[in-house]
Amino acid sequence: ILNVEQSPQSLHVQEGDSTNFTCSFPSSNFYALHWYRWETAKSPEALFVMTLNGDEKKKGRISATLNTKEGYSYLYIKGSQPEDSATYLCAFIDGTGNQFYFGTGTSLTVIP
Amino acid sequence: NAGVTQTPKFRILKIGQSMTLQCAQDMNHNYMYWYRQDPGMGLKLIYYSVGAGITDKGEVPNGYNVSRSTTEDFPLRLELAAPSQTSVYFCASSSSGNTIYFGEGSWLTVV
């Protein structure tokens, strides 16, 4: 069983604060790393698909970086808003391209 | 676009009963997956399929069966339901390592 770890498990921040989370994954047999946003009572939705070492992706106030050599990815949220409250999942896709290994997620609560 | 559709959304089963969770996607994706999500445990892969006629076990396949007779459909069968199968089930599909699209989830309680 392949291990994908996310930290912290949960986070409470004040509105306007910037924050970041970590996803750690195996540094071998890498195909892609995905970030998903999962709101309560909804299904996860894709944020970023990252495939190359050094990739940096940005969508509005949210950005992500990827280091495949050391096996980690960071997700950053600048100026957190209450609507950013959700669980953020990362998924490691192995060399077959068809096996997704999800972390347990980081639960973010933004306090107004 | 319908995307990934799974039914039913909610179901209560008695111990020992059987049922099938239906899943259909209209994106012509080769890969389909069934996950279960337990509190604090993240998403665990039950079964997956890389194409019609091909299925493989994931991390937690015991107590479940799947079939993939068409590209669109990937039903999950629970035989002899047990309380340990109380969970939220998500069907998903993707195109070879690209973005995975999830259904809205099926909440199953076994009593």
Tab-separated table of C-alpha atoms in Angstrom:
chain	number	residue	atom	x	y	z
A	1	ILE	CA	0.000	0.000	0.000
A	2	LEU	CA	1.406	3.336	-1.090
A	3	ASN	CA	1.526	6.178	1.447
A	4	VAL	CA	0.389	9.712	0.659
A	5	GLU	CA	0.469	12.006	3.669
A	6	GLN	CA	-0.990	15.425	4.156
A	7	SER	CA	-0.315	17.911	6.916
A	8	PRO	CA	-1.699	19.453	8.907
A	9	GLN	CA	-4.841	17.352	9.356
A	10	SER	CA	-6.887	20.459	10.136
A	11	LEU	CA	-6.371	24.172	10.235
A	12	HIS	CA	-8.336	27.146	11.504
A	13	VAL	CA	-7.321	30.552	10.202
A	14	GLN	CA	-8.747	34.056	10.373
A	15	GLU	CA	-10.208	35.655	7.275
A	16	GLY	CA	-7.413	37.421	5.402
A	17	ASP	CA	-4.648	35.123	6.647
A	18	SER	CA	-2.502	33.258	4.161
A	19	THR	CA	-1.923	29.564	4.706
A	20	ASN	CA	-0.280	26.515	3.179
A	21	PHE	CA	-0.519	22.732	3.393
A	22	THR	CA	1.816	19.897	2.485
A	23	CYS	CA	1.343	16.680	0.533
A	24	SER	CA	4.112	14.058	0.748
A	25	PHE	CA	4.289	11.165	-1.699
A	26	PRO	CA	6.764	8.585	-3.007
A	27	SER	CA	9.545	10.091	-5.110
A	28	SER	CA	9.641	7.087	-7.452
A	29	ASN	CA	7.231	5.833	-10.126
A	30	PHE	CA	5.649	9.273	-10.400
A	31	TYR	CA	3.085	10.107	-13.055
A	32	ALA	CA	1.146	13.082	-11.703
A	33	LEU	CA	0.031	14.852	-8.547
A	34	HIS	CA	-3.464	16.308	-8.276
A	35	TRP	CA	-5.048	18.698	-5.798
A	36	TYR	CA	-8.790	18.564	-5.134
A	37	ARG	CA	-11.110	20.748	-3.119
A	38	TRP	CA	-13.876	18.920	-1.237
A	39	GLU	CA	-16.736	20.842	0.313
A	40	THR	CA	-19.010	19.156	2.829
A	41	ALA	CA	-21.887	17.168	1.231
A	42	LYS	CA	-20.407	17.638	-2.236
A	43	SER	CA	-17.992	15.602	-4.341
A	44	PRO	CA	-14.308	16.530	-4.721
A	45	GLU	CA	-13.479	18.914	-7.530
A	46	ALA	CA	-10.131	19.259	-9.261
A	47	LEU	CA	-7.941	22.274	-8.519
A	48	PHE	CA	-4.634	21.402	-10.145
A	49	VAL	CA	-3.026	18.644	-12.187
A	50	MET	CA	0.775	18.721	-11.878
A	51	THR	CA	3.123	16.503	-13.820
A	52	LEU	CA	6.585	18.071	-14.007
A	53	ASN	CA	9.164	18.662	-11.294
A	54	GLY	CA	9.168	22.363	-10.507
A	55	ASP	CA	5.605	22.872	-11.756
A	56	GLU	CA	3.831	25.867	-10.295
A	57	LYS	CA	0.110	26.305	-10.867
A	58	LYS	CA	-2.140	29.191	-9.890
A	59	LYS	CA	-5.885	29.732	-9.833
A	60	GLY	CA	-6.915	33.045	-8.320
A	61	ARG	CA	-5.658	33.164	-4.717
A	62	ILE	CA	-4.689	29.486	-4.705
A	63	SER	CA	-1.378	28.185	-5.980
A	64	ALA	CA	0.599	24.949	-5.802
A	65	THR	CA	4.191	23.829	-6.273
A	66	LEU	CA	5.632	20.405	-6.999
A	67	ASN	CA	8.937	18.737	-6.127
A	68	THR	CA	8.985	15.204	-7.519
A	69	LYS	CA	12.625	14.531	-6.573
A	70	GLU	CA	11.932	14.900	-2.862
A	71	GLY	CA	8.271	13.878	-3.054
A	72	TYR	CA	6.259	16.843	-1.857
A	73	SER	CA	3.787	19.451	-3.050
A	74	TYR	CA	2.624	22.619	-1.324
A	75	LEU	CA	-0.774	24.264	-1.693
A	76	TYR	CA	-0.940	27.954	-0.807
A	77	ILE	CA	-4.003	30.100	-0.190
A	78	LYS	CA	-3.428	33.845	-0.088
A	79	GLY	CA	-5.848	36.023	1.878
A	80	SER	CA	-8.162	33.198	2.983
A	81	GLN	CA	-11.904	33.785	2.700
A	82	PRO	CA	-14.743	31.912	4.445
A	83	GLU	CA	-15.694	30.335	1.108
A	84	ASP	CA	-12.261	28.666	1.045
A	85	SER	CA	-13.396	26.467	3.949
A	86	ALA	CA	-13.201	22.893	2.664
A	87	THR	CA	-11.051	19.786	2.783
A	88	TYR	CA	-8.115	19.878	0.385
A	89	LEU	CA	-7.058	16.497	-0.956
A	90	CYS	CA	-3.959	15.551	-2.854
A	91	ALA	CA	-3.746	12.468	-5.033
A	92	PHE	CA	-0.582	10.750	-6.223
A	93	ILE	CA	-0.920	8.982	-9.551
A	94	ASP	CA	1.624	6.235	-10.086
A	95	GLY	CA	3.508	5.313	-13.236
A	96	THR	CA	0.636	3.249	-14.607
A	97	GLY	CA	-1.367	6.442	-14.950
A	98	ASN	CA	-4.512	4.805	-13.641
A	99	GLN	CA	-4.040	4.364	-9.893
A	100	PHE	CA	-4.955	7.364	-7.743
A	101	TYR	CA	-3.696	7.324	-4.134
A	102	PHE	CA	-5.402	9.959	-2.029
A	103	GLY	CA	-4.105	11.578	1.119
A	104	THR	CA	-6.466	11.968	4.088
A	105	GLY	CA	-6.839	15.662	3.382
A	106	THR	CA	-6.348	18.942	5.208
A	107	SER	CA	-9.549	20.418	6.605
A	108	LEU	CA	-9.460	24.216	6.401
A	109	THR	CA	-11.837	26.438	8.330
A	110	VAL	CA	-11.670	30.176	7.669
A	111	ILE	CA	-13.170	32.192	10.509
A	112	PRO	CA	-14.861	35.448	9.446
B	1	ASN	CA	-23.248	17.613	-18.899
B	2	ALA	CA	-24.233	14.770	-16.587
B	3	GLY	CA	-20.631	13.737	-15.805
B	4	VAL	CA	-20.614	10.891	-13.281
B	5	THR	CA	-24.019	9.822	-12.006
B	6	GLN	CA	-24.414	7.418	-9.123
B	7	THR	CA	-27.538	6.071	-7.477
B	8	PRO	CA	-29.006	5.754	-4.939
B	9	LYS	CA	-27.919	8.780	-2.914
B	10	PHE	CA	-29.068	7.306	0.402
B	11	ARG	CA	-29.838	3.748	1.444
B	12	ILE	CA	-30.344	1.818	4.645
B	13	LEU	CA	-29.644	-1.893	4.476
B	14	LYS	CA	-30.168	-4.653	6.997
B	15	ILE	CA	-27.254	-6.919	7.860
B	16	GLY	CA	-27.036	-9.710	5.306
B	17	GLN	CA	-28.944	-7.909	2.559
B	18	SER	CA	-27.430	-7.284	-0.841
B	19	MET	CA	-27.590	-4.271	-3.075
B	20	THR	CA	-26.017	-2.660	-6.113
B	21	LEU	CA	-24.751	0.905	-6.331
B	22	GLN	CA	-25.102	2.109	-9.886
B	23	CYS	CA	-22.570	4.360	-11.604
B	24	ALA	CA	-22.617	5.794	-15.101
B	25	GLN	CA	-20.406	8.321	-16.865
B	26	ASP	CA	-20.956	10.044	-20.183
B	27	MET	CA	-17.439	11.350	-20.789
B	28	ASN	CA	-16.171	8.246	-22.610
B	29	HIS	CA	-13.534	7.734	-19.898
B	30	ASN	CA	-11.685	4.450	-19.899
B	31	TYR	CA	-10.918	4.463	-16.200
B	32	MET	CA	-13.549	4.126	-13.535
B	33	TYR	CA	-13.202	3.757	-9.777
B	34	TRP	CA	-15.140	3.032	-6.636
B	35	TYR	CA	-13.963	4.629	-3.407
B	36	ARG	CA	-15.311	4.585	0.104
B	37	GLN	CA	-14.807	7.403	2.546
B	38	ASP	CA	-14.810	6.791	6.266
B	39	PRO	CA	-14.383	9.586	8.819
B	40	GLY	CA	-10.719	10.509	9.276
B	41	MET	CA	-9.643	7.826	6.808
B	42	GLY	CA	-9.716	9.617	3.490
B	43	LEU	CA	-10.700	7.909	0.274
B	44	LYS	CA	-9.937	4.208	-0.002
B	45	LEU	CA	-10.032	2.479	-3.383
B	46	ILE	CA	-12.358	-0.522	-3.520
B	47	TYR	CA	-12.168	-1.557	-7.170
B	48	TYR	CA	-11.158	0.052	-10.411
B	49	SER	CA	-11.444	-0.622	-14.117
B	50	VAL	CA	-9.201	0.449	-16.979
B	51	GLY	CA	-11.728	-0.418	-19.653
B	52	ALA	CA	-14.773	-2.491	-20.528
B	53	GLY	CA	-14.326	-6.083	-19.466
B	54	ILE	CA	-11.373	-5.332	-17.150
B	55	THR	CA	-11.599	-4.872	-13.397
B	56	ASP	CA	-9.019	-4.930	-10.599
B	57	LYS	CA	-9.043	-4.893	-6.816
B	58	GLY	CA	-8.042	-1.784	-4.938
B	59	GLU	CA	-7.034	-1.452	-1.277
B	60	VAL	CA	-10.303	-2.602	0.333
B	61	PRO	CA	-12.157	-4.999	-2.027
B	62	ASN	CA	-13.467	-7.533	0.497
B	63	GLY	CA	-17.255	-7.776	0.565
B	64	TYR	CA	-17.693	-6.103	-2.822
B	65	ASN	CA	-17.889	-7.071	-6.466
B	66	VAL	CA	-17.885	-5.041	-9.660
B	67	SER	CA	-18.451	-5.534	-13.357
B	68	ARG	CA	-17.690	-3.391	-16.391
B	69	SER	CA	-19.692	-4.637	-19.353
B	70	THR	CA	-19.746	-1.219	-21.046
B	71	THR	CA	-17.499	1.846	-21.020
B	72	GLU	CA	-20.271	3.903	-19.415
B	73	ASP	CA	-21.354	1.722	-16.486
B	74	PHE	CA	-19.488	0.432	-13.441
B	75	PRO	CA	-21.885	-0.984	-10.810
B	76	LEU	CA	-20.670	-1.943	-7.323
B	77	ARG	CA	-22.332	-4.923	-5.684
B	78	LEU	CA	-22.450	-5.444	-1.932
B	79	GLU	CA	-23.100	-9.054	-0.995
B	80	LEU	CA	-24.184	-9.860	2.563
B	81	ALA	CA	-23.990	-6.311	3.897
B	82	ALA	CA	-22.145	-5.831	7.185
B	83	PRO	CA	-22.066	-2.840	9.589
B	84	SER	CA	-18.416	-2.274	8.566
B	85	GLN	CA	-19.699	-1.334	5.119
B	86	THR	CA	-21.511	1.695	6.479
B	87	SER	CA	-19.767	4.472	4.594
B	88	VAL	CA	-20.032	7.055	1.867
B	89	TYR	CA	-19.287	5.599	-1.557
B	90	PHE	CA	-17.948	7.613	-4.454
B	91	CYS	CA	-17.793	6.513	-8.054
B	92	ALA	CA	-15.290	8.331	-10.257
B	93	SER	CA	-13.897	8.291	-13.758
B	94	SER	CA	-10.857	9.650	-15.525
B	95	SER	CA	-8.975	9.552	-18.765
B	96	SER	CA	-5.550	7.986	-18.086
B	97	GLY	CA	-4.186	9.926	-15.132
B	98	ASN	CA	-5.970	13.131	-15.989
B	99	THR	CA	-8.447	14.854	-13.720
B	100	ILE	CA	-10.678	12.424	-11.873
B	101	TYR	CA	-14.368	13.295	-11.843
B	102	PHE	CA	-16.477	12.155	-8.932
B	103	GLY	CA	-20.126	11.348	-8.560
B	104	GLU	CA	-22.082	13.004	-5.774
B	105	GLY	CA	-21.700	10.120	-3.355
B	106	SER	CA	-23.963	7.427	-1.945
B	107	TRP	CA	-24.552	7.336	1.791
B	108	LEU	CA	-25.040	3.743	2.910
B	109	THR	CA	-25.972	2.628	6.410
B	110	VAL	CA	-26.043	-1.048	7.383
B	111	VAL	CA	-28.055	-1.783	10.514
